[in-house]
CSV table of C-alpha atoms in Angstrom, one decimal:
chain,number,residue,atom,x,y,z
J,14,UNK,CA,-87.7,-150.0,-161.4
J,15,UNK,CA,-86.8,-148.7,-164.8
J,16,UNK,CA,-87.5,-145.1,-165.7
J,17,UNK,CA,-89.7,-145.3,-168.8
J,18,UNK,CA,-90.6,-141.7,-169.1
J,19,UNK,CA,-87.5,-139.7,-168.1
J,20,UNK,CA,-88.3,-136.4,-169.7
J,21,UNK,CA,-91.9,-136.5,-168.4
J,22,UNK,CA,-90.5,-137.3,-165.0
J,23,UNK,CA,-88.2,-134.3,-165.0
J,24,UNK,CA,-90.7,-131.9,-166.3
J,25,UNK,CA,-93.5,-133.0,-164.0
J,26,UNK,CA,-91.3,-132.7,-160.9
J,27,UNK,CA,-90.0,-129.2,-162.0
J,28,UNK,CA,-93.5,-127.9,-162.7
J,29,UNK,CA,-94.7,-129.2,-159.3
J,30,UNK,CA,-91.7,-127.7,-157.5
J,31,UNK,CA,-92.0,-124.4,-159.3
J,32,UNK,CA,-95.5,-124.1,-157.9
J,33,UNK,CA,-94.5,-125.3,-154.4
J,34,UNK,CA,-97.0,-128.2,-154.5
J,35,UNK,CA,-96.2,-131.3,-152.4
J,36,UNK,CA,-96.3,-134.8,-153.8
J,37,UNK,CA,-99.1,-135.5,-151.3
J,38,UNK,CA,-101.2,-132.7,-152.7
J,39,UNK,CA,-100.6,-133.8,-156.3
J,40,UNK,CA,-101.6,-137.4,-155.3
J,41,UNK,CA,-104.8,-136.1,-153.8
J,42,UNK,CA,-105.5,-134.0,-156.9
J,43,UNK,CA,-105.2,-137.1,-159.1
J,44,UNK,CA,-107.0,-139.4,-156.7
J,45,UNK,CA,-104.0,-141.5,-156.2
J,46,UNK,CA,-101.9,-142.5,-153.2
J,47,UNK,CA,-98.8,-140.5,-152.5
J,48,UNK,CA,-96.7,-143.6,-153.2
J,49,UNK,CA,-98.4,-144.0,-156.6
J,50,UNK,CA,-97.8,-140.4,-157.4
J,51,UNK,CA,-94.1,-140.7,-156.5
J,52,UNK,CA,-93.9,-143.6,-159.0
J,53,UNK,CA,-95.5,-141.4,-161.6
J,54,UNK,CA,-93.1,-138.6,-160.9
J,55,UNK,CA,-90.2,-141.0,-161.0
J,56,UNK,CA,-91.2,-142.0,-164.5
J,57,UNK,CA,-91.9,-145.6,-163.5
J,58,UNK,CA,-95.6,-145.7,-164.5
J,59,UNK,CA,-97.2,-145.0,-167.8
J,60,UNK,CA,-99.7,-142.3,-167.3
J,61,UNK,CA,-103.1,-142.6,-169.0
J,62,UNK,CA,-104.0,-140.0,-171.6
J,63,UNK,CA,-106.7,-138.5,-169.5
J,64,UNK,CA,-104.2,-137.9,-166.7
J,65,UNK,CA,-101.7,-136.3,-169.1
J,66,UNK,CA,-104.4,-134.0,-170.4
J,67,UNK,CA,-105.4,-133.1,-166.8
J,68,UNK,CA,-101.8,-132.4,-165.8
J,69,UNK,CA,-101.2,-130.3,-168.9
J,70,UNK,CA,-104.3,-128.2,-168.1
J,71,UNK,CA,-103.5,-128.0,-164.4
J,72,UNK,CA,-99.9,-126.7,-165.1
J,73,UNK,CA,-101.1,-124.6,-168.1
J,74,UNK,CA,-98.8,-126.3,-170.5
J,75,UNK,CA,-99.1,-128.8,-173.4
J,76,UNK,CA,-99.0,-132.6,-173.4
J,77,UNK,CA,-96.2,-132.3,-175.9
J,78,UNK,CA,-94.2,-130.3,-173.5
J,79,UNK,CA,-94.8,-132.8,-170.6
J,80,UNK,CA,-93.7,-135.7,-172.9
J,81,UNK,CA,-90.7,-134.0,-174.2
J,82,UNK,CA,-92.0,-133.6,-177.8
J,83,UNK,CA,-91.7,-129.9,-177.6
J,84,UNK,CA,-89.6,-127.5,-175.5
J,85,UNK,CA,-92.3,-124.8,-175.6
J,86,UNK,CA,-94.3,-124.6,-172.5
């Protein structure tokens, strides 16, 4: 699979690891399977705007930061 969102992928993974959250726990939080979440974190799936907003809120950052449009958390 092609990585379509490389910066998002890197930042999401780092935010999750910084908070010591498992991929399984993130999948449950989003109502997805662990495999689906792994594909999100690998940058292989376009994430809907509602999930981006949820993730930004959850990690207390901005959507712009998650997408690589800003380097300010």
